[in-house]
PDB file of C-alpha atoms in Angstrom:
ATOM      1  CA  UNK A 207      -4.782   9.952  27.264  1.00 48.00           C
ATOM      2  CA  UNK A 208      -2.147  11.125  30.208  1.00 49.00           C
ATOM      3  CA  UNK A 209      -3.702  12.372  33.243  1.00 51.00           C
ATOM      4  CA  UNK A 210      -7.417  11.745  33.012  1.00 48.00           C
ATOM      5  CA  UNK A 211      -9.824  11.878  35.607  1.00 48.00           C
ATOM      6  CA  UNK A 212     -12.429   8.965  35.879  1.00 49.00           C
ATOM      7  CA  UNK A 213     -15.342   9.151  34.019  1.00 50.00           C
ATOM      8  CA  UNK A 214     -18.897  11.323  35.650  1.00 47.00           C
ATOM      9  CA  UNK A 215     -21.552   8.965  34.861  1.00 47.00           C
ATOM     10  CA  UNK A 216     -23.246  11.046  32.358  1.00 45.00           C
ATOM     11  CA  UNK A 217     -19.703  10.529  30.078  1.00 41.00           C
ATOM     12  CA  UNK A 218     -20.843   7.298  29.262  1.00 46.00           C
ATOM     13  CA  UNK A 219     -24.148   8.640  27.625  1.00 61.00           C
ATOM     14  CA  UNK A 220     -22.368  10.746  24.905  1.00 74.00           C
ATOM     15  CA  UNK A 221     -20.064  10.016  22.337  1.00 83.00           C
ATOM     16  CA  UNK A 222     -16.796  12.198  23.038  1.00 87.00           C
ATOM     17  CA  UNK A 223     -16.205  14.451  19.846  1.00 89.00           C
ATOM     18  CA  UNK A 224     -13.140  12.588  18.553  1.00 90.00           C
ATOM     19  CA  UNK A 225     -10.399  14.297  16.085  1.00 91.00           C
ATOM     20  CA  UNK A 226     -11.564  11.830  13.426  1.00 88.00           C
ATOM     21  CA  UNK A 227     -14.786  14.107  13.824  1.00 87.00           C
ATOM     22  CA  UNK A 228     -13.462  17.271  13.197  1.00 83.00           C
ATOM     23  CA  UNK A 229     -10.174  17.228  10.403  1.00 84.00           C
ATOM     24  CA  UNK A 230      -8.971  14.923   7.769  1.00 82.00           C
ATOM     25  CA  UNK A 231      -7.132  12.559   9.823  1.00 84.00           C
ATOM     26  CA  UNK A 232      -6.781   8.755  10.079  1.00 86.00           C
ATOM     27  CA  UNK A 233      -5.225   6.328  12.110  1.00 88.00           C
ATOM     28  CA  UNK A 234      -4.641   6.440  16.111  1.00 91.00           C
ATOM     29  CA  UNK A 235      -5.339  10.074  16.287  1.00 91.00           C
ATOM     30  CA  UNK A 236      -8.866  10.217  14.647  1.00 90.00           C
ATOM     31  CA  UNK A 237     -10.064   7.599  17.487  1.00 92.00           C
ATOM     32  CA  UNK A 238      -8.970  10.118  19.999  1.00 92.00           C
ATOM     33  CA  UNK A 239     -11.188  12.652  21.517  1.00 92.00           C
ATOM     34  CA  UNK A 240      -9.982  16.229  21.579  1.00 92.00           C
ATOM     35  CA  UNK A 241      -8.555  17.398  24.932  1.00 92.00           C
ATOM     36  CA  UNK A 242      -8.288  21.042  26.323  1.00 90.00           C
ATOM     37  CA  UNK A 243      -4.537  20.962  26.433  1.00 92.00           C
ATOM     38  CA  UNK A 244      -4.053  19.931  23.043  1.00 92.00           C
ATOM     39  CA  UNK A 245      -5.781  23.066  21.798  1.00 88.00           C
ATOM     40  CA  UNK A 246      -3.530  25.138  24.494  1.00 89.00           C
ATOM     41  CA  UNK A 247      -0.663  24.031  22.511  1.00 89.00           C
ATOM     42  CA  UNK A 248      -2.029  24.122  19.185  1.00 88.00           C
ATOM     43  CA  UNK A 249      -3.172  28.072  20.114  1.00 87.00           C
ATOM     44  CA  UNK A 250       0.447  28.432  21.697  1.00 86.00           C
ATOM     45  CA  UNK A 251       2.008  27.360  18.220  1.00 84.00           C
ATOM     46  CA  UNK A 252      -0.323  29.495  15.975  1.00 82.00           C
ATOM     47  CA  UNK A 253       0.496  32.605  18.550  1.00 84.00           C
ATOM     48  CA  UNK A 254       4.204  31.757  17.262  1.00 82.00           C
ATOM     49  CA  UNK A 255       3.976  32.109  14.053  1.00 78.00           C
ATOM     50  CA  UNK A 256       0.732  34.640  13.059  1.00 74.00           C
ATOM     51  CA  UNK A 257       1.786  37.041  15.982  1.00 74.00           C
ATOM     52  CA  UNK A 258      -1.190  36.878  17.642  1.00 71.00           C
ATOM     53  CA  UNK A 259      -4.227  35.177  18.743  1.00 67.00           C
ATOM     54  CA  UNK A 260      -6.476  33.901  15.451  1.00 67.00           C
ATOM     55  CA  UNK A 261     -10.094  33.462  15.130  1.00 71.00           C
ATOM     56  CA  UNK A 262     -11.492  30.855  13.445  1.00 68.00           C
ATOM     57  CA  UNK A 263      -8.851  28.745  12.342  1.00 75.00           C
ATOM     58  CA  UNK A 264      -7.090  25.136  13.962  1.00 85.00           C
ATOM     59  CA  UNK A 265      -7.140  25.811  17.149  1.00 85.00           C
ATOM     60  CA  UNK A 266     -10.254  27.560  17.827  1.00 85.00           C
ATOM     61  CA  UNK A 267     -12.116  24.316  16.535  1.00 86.00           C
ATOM     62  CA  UNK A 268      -9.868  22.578  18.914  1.00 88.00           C
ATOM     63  CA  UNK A 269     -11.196  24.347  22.092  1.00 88.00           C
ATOM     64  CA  UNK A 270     -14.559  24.306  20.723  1.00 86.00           C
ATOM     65  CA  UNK A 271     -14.551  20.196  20.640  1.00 86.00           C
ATOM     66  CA  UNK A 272     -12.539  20.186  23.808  1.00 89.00           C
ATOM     67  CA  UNK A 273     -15.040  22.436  25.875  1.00 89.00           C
ATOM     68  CA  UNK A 274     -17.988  19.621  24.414  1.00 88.00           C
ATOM     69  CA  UNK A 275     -16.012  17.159  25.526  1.00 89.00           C
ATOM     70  CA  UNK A 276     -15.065  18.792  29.179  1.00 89.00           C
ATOM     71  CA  UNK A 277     -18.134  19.739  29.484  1.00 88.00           C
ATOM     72  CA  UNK A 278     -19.644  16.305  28.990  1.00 86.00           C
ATOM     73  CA  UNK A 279     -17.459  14.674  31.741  1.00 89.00           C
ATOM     74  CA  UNK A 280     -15.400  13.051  29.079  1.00 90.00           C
ATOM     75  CA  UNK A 281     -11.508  14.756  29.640  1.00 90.00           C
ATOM     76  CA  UNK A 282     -10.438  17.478  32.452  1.00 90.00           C
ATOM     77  CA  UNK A 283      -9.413  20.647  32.045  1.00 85.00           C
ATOM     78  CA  UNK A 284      -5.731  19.525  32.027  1.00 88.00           C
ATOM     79  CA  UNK A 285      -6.114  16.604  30.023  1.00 91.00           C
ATOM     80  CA  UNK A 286      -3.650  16.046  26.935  1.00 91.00           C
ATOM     81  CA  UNK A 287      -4.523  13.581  24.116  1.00 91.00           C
ATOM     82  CA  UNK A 288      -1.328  10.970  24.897  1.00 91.00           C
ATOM     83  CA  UNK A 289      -0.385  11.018  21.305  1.00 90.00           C
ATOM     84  CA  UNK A 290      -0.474  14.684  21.134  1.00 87.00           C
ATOM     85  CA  UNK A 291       1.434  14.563  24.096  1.00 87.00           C
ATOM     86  CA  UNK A 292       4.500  12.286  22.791  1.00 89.00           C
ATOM     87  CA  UNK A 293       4.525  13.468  18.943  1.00 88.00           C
ATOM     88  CA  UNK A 294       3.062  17.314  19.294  1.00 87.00           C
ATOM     89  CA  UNK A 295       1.897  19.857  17.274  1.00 88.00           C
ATOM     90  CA  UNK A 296       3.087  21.993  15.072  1.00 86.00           C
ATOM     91  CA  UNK A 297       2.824  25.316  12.783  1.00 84.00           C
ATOM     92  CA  UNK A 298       5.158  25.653  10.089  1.00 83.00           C
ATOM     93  CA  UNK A 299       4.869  27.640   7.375  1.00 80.00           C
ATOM     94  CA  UNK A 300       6.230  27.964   3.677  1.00 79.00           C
ATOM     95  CA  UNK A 301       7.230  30.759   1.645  1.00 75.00           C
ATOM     96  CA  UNK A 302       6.908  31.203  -2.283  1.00 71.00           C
ATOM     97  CA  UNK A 303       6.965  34.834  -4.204  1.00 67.00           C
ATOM     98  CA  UNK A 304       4.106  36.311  -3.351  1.00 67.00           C
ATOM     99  CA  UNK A 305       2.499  34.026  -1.060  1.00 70.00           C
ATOM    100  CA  UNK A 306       3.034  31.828   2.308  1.00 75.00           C
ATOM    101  CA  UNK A 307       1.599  28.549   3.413  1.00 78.00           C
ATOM    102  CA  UNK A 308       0.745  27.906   6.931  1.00 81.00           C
ATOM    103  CA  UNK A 309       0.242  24.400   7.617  1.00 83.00           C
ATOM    104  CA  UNK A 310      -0.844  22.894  11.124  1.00 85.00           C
ATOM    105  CA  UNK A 311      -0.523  19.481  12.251  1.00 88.00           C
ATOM    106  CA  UNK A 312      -1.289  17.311  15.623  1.00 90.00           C
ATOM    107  CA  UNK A 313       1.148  13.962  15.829  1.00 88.00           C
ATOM    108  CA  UNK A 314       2.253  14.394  11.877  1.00 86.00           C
ATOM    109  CA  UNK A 315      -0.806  14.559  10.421  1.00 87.00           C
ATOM    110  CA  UNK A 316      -2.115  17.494   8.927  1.00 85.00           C
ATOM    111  CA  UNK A 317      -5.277  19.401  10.536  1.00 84.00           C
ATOM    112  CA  UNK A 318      -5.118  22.492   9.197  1.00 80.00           C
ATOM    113  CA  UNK A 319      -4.269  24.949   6.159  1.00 77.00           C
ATOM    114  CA  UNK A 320      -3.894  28.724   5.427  1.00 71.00           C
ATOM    115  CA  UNK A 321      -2.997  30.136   2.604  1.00 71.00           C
ATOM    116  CA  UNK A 322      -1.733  34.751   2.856  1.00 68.00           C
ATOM    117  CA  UNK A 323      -0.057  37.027   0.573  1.00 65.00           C
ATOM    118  CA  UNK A 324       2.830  38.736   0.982  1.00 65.00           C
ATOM    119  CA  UNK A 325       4.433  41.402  -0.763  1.00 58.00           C
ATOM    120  CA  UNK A 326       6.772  40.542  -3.726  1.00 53.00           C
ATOM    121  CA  UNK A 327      10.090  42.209  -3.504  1.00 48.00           C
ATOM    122  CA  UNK A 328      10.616  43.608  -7.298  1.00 48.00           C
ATOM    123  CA  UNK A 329      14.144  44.666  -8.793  1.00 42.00           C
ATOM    124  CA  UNK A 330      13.970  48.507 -10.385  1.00 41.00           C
ATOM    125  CA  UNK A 331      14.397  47.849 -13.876  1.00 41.00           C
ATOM    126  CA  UNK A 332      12.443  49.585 -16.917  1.00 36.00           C
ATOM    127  CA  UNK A 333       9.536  47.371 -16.497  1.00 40.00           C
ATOM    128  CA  UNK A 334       7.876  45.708 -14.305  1.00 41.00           C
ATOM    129  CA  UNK A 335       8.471  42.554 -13.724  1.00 40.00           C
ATOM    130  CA  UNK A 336       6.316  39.524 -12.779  1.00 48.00           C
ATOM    131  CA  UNK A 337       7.312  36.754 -10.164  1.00 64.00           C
ATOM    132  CA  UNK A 338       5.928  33.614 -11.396  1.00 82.00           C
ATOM    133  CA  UNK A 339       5.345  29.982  -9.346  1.00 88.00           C
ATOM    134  CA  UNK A 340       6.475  26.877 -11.368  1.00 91.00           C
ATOM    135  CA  UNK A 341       4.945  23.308 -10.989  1.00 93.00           C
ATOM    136  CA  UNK A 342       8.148  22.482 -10.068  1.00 91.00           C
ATOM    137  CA  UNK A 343       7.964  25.281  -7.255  1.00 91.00           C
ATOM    138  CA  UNK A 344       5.065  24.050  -5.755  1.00 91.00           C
ATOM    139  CA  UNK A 345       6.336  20.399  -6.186  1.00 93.00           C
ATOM    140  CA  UNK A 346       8.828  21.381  -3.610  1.00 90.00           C
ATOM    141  CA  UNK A 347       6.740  23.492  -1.639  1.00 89.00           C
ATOM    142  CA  UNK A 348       4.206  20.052  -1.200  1.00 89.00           C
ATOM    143  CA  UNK A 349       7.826  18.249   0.091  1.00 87.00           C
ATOM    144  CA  UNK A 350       8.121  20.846   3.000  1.00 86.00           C
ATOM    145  CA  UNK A 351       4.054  21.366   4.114  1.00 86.00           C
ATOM    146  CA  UNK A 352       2.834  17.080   4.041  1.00 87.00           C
ATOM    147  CA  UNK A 353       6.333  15.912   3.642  1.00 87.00           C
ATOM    148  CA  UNK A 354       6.235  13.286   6.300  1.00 90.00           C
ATOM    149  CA  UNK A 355       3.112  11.756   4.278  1.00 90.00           C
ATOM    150  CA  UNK A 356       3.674   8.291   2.982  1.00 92.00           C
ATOM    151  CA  UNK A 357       3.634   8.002  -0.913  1.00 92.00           C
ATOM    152  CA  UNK A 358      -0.128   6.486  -1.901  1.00 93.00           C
ATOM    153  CA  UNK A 359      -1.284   5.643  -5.624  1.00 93.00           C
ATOM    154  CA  UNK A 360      -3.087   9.517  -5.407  1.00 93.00           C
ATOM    155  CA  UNK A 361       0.363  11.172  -4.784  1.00 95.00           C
ATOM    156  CA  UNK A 362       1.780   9.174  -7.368  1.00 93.00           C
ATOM    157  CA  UNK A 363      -0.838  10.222 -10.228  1.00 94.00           C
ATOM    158  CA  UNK A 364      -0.674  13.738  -9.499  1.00 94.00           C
ATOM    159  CA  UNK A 365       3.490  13.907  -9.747  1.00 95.00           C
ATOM    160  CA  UNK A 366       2.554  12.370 -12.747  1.00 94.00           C
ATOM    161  CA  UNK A 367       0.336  14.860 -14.380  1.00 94.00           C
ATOM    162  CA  UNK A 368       2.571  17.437 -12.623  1.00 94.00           C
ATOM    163  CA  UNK A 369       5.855  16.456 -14.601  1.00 93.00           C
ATOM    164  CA  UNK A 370       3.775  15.907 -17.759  1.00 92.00           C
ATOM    165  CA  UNK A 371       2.463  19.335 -17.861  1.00 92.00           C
ATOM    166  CA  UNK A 372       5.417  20.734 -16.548  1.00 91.00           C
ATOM    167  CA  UNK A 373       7.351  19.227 -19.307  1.00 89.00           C
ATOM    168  CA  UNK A 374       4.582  19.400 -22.007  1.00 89.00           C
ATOM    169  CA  UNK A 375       4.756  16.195 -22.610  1.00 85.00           C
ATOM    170  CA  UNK A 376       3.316  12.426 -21.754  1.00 86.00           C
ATOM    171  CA  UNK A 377       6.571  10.467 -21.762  1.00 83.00           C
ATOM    172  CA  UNK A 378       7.292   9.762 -18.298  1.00 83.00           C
ATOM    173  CA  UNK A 379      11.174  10.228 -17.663  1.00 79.00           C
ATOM    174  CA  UNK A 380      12.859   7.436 -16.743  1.00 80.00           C
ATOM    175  CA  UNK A 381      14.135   7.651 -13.186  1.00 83.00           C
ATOM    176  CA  UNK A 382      12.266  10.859 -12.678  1.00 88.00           C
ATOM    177  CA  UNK A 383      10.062  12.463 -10.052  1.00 92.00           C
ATOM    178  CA  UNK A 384       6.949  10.515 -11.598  1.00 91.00           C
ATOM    179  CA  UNK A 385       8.690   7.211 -11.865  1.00 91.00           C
ATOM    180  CA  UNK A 386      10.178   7.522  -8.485  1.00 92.00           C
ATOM    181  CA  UNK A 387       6.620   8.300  -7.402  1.00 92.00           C
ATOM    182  CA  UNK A 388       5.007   4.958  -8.614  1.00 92.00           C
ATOM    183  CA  UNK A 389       8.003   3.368  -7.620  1.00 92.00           C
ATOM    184  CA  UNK A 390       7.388   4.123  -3.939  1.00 91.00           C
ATOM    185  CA  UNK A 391       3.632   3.870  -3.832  1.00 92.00           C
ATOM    186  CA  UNK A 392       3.704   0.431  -5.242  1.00 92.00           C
ATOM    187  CA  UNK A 393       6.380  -0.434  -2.168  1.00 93.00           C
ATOM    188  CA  UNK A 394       4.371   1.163   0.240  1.00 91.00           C
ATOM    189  CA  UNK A 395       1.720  -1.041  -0.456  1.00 90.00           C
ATOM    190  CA  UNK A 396       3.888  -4.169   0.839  1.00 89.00           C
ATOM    191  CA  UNK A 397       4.097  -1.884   4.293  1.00 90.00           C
ATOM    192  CA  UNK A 398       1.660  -2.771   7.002  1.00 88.00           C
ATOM    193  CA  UNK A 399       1.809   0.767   9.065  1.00 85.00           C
ATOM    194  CA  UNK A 400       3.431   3.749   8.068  1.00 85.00           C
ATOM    195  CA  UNK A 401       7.026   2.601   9.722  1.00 87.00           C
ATOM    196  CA  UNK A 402       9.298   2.580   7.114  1.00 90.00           C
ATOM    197  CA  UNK A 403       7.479   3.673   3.820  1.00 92.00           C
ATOM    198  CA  UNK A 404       8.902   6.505   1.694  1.00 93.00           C
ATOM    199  CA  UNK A 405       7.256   9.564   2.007  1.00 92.00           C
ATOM    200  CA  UNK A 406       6.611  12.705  -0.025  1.00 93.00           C
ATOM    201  CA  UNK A 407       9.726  14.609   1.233  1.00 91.00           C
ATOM    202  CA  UNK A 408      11.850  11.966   0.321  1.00 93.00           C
ATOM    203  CA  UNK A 409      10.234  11.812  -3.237  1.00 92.00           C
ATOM    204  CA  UNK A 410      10.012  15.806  -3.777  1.00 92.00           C
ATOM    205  CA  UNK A 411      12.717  17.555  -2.197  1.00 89.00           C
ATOM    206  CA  UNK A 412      14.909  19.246  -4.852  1.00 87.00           C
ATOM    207  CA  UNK A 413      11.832  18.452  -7.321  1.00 88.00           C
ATOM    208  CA  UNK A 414      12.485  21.725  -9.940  1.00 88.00           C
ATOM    209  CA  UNK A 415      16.265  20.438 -10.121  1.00 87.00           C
ATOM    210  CA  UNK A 416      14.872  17.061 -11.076  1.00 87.00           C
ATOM    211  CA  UNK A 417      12.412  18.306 -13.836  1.00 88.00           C
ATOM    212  CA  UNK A 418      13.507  18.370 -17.301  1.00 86.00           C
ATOM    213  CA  UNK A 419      11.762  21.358 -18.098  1.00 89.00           C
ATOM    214  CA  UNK A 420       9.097  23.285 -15.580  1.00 90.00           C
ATOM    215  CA  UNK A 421       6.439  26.320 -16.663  1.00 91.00           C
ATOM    216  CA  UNK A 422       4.474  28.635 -14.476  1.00 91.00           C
ATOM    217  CA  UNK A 423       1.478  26.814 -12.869  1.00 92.00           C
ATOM    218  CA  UNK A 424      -2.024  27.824 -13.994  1.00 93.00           C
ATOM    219  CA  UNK A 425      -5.598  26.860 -12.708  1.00 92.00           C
ATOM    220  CA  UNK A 426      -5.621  24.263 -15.719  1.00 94.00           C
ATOM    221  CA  UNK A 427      -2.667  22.234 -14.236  1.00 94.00           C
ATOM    222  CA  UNK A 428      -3.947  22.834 -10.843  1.00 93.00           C
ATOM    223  CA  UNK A 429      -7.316  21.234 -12.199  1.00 94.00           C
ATOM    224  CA  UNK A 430      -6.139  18.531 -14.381  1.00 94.00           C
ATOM    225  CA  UNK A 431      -3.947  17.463 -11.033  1.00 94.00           C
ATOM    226  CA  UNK A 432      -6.260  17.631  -8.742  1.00 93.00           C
ATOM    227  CA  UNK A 433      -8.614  15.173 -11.242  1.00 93.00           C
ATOM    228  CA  UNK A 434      -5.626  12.828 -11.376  1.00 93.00           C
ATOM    229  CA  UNK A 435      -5.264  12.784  -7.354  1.00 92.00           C
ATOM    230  CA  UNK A 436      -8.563  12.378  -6.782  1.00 92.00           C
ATOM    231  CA  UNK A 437      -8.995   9.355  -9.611  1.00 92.00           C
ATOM    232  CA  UNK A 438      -6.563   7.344  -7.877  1.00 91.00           C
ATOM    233  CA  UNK A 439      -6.633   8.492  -4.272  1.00 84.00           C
ATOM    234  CA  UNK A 440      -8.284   5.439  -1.607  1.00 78.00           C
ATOM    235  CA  UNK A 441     -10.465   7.814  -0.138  1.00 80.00           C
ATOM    236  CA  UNK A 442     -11.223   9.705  -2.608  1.00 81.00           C
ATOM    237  CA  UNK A 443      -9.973  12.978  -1.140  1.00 81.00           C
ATOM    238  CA  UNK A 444      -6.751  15.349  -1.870  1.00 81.00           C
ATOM    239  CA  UNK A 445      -4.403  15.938   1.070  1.00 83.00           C
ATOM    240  CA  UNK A 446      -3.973  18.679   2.689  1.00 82.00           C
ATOM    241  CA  UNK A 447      -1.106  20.635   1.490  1.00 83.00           C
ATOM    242  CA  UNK A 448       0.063  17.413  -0.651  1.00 89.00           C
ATOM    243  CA  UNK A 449       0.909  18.228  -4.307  1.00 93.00           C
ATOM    244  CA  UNK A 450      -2.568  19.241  -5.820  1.00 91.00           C
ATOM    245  CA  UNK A 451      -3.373  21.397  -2.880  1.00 90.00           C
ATOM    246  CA  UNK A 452      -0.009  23.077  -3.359  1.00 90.00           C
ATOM    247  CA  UNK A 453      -0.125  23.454  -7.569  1.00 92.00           C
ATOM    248  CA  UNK A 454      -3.337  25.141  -6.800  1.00 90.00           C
ATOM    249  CA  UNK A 455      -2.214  27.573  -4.296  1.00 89.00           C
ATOM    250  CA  UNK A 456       1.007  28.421  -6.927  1.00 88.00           C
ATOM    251  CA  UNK A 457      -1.754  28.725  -9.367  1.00 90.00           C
ATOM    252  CA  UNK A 458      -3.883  31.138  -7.776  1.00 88.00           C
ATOM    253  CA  UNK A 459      -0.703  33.385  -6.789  1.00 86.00           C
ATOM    254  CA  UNK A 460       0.249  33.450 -10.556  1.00 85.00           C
ATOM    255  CA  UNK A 461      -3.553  35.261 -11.721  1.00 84.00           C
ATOM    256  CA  UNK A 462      -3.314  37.364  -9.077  1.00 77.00           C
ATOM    257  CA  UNK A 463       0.071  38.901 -10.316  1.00 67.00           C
ATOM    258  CA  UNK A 464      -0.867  38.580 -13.908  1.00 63.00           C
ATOM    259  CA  UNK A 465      -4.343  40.628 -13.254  1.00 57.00           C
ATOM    260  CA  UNK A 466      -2.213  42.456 -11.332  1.00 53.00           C
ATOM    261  CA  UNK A 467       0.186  43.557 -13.964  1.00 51.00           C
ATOM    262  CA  UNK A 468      -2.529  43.877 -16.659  1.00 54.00           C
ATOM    263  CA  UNK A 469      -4.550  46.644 -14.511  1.00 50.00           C
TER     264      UNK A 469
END
């Protein structure tokens, strides 16, 4: 951590509330506690792109767990976590018909996600006409929002059950999304680290082009995806934004517009 100030005494007699603690995160960064000027920058970022100040959501927890640990003797005021410091944060967000995600990260890992709806632009024609999200849609849209994650055996199984319900069938293509999906998990596995594994975005960008057929996503696929992820993830947990987190947000989009249309 740059600039810290020695330890009070009283530090020692408290453990520091660490971002392990308080997101999803693994590696270097969940050993770190959470410093006040990590949460500046996260609340600096999220001022970006909502247009104001937000209650609640990433970085409000982040100046909750700082002000524990400031107030505990553990970091200053002006202390930055080093590796939020070197790699940053960030708030980026992702727009599909009808919907955007917001996704937050601290150092490339993801800490936080928000789901809003946004108006759907509609051409005049005689009827109205609904906007639709594809599996192969949100397949893409997981690329952009945890693209920098490295391909694990979870990823893998839920491309899989997202080209084989996209497609309607259980043949795996050969040299498809799916295939190219086990492919890189099973390399990754060789990797010690996450320096130079193959990551989502490099498995999922241009996904719909690479589908041989693609359908609107429903809760169903979101569920059956979301089993298959979960089945075969190592922790046991979907990501963030990865590909069962983003079926499901296409998913939900989709009934809204259809109970939409039928009212």
């Amino acid at each position: 951590m740059s600039q810290e100030q020695p330890r009070r005494p009283q530090a020692a007699e408290q453990e520091p509330l660490k971002y392990g603690d308080v997101f999803q995160v693994s590696g270097e960064l969940a050993s770190k506690p959470v410093a006040p000027e990590d949460a500046t920058m996260m609340q600096s970022a999220e001022t970006t792109v909502f247009g104001q100040t937000q209650k609640g959501v990433t970085a409000a927890v982040m100046h909750s767990a700082a002000a524990c640990n400031q107030r505990a003797g553990i970091v200053d005021h002006r202390d930055v976590t080093d590796i939020a410091g070197q790699e940053g944060v960030a708030v980026t967000e992702t727009d599909l018909p009808g919907t955007r995600i917001i996704t937050e990260s601290v150092a490339g890992q993801v800490v936080g996600q928000y789901v809003q709806s946004t108006p759907l632009v509609q051409m005049a024609t005689s009827r109205e006409v609904q906007s639709v999200i594809t599996i192969g849609d949100a397949l893409e849209a997981s690329a952009q929002t945890a693209g920098d994650k490295p391909v694990d055996h979870g990823d893998a199984a839920a491309i899989q059950a997202a080209e084989c319900r996209a497609t309607g069938s259980n043949i795996i293509t050969p040299g498809g999304i799916a295939a190219t999906a086990q492919s890189a998990a099973a390399y990754n596995d060789g990797l010690i680290g996450d320096k130079g594994k193959i990551k989502l975005k490099d498995v999922l960008t241009g996904a719909k082009q690479n589908l041989p057929a693609d359908k609107a996503a429903t809760r169903e696929d979101a569920e059956g995806i979301l089993s298959a992820e979960l089945r075969n993830d190592p922790s046991l947990t979907a990501h963030p934004g990865g590909v069962a987190a983003s079926v499901a947000a296409a998913a939900r989009v989709n009934e809204k517009g259809s109970a939409h249309l039928g009212s």
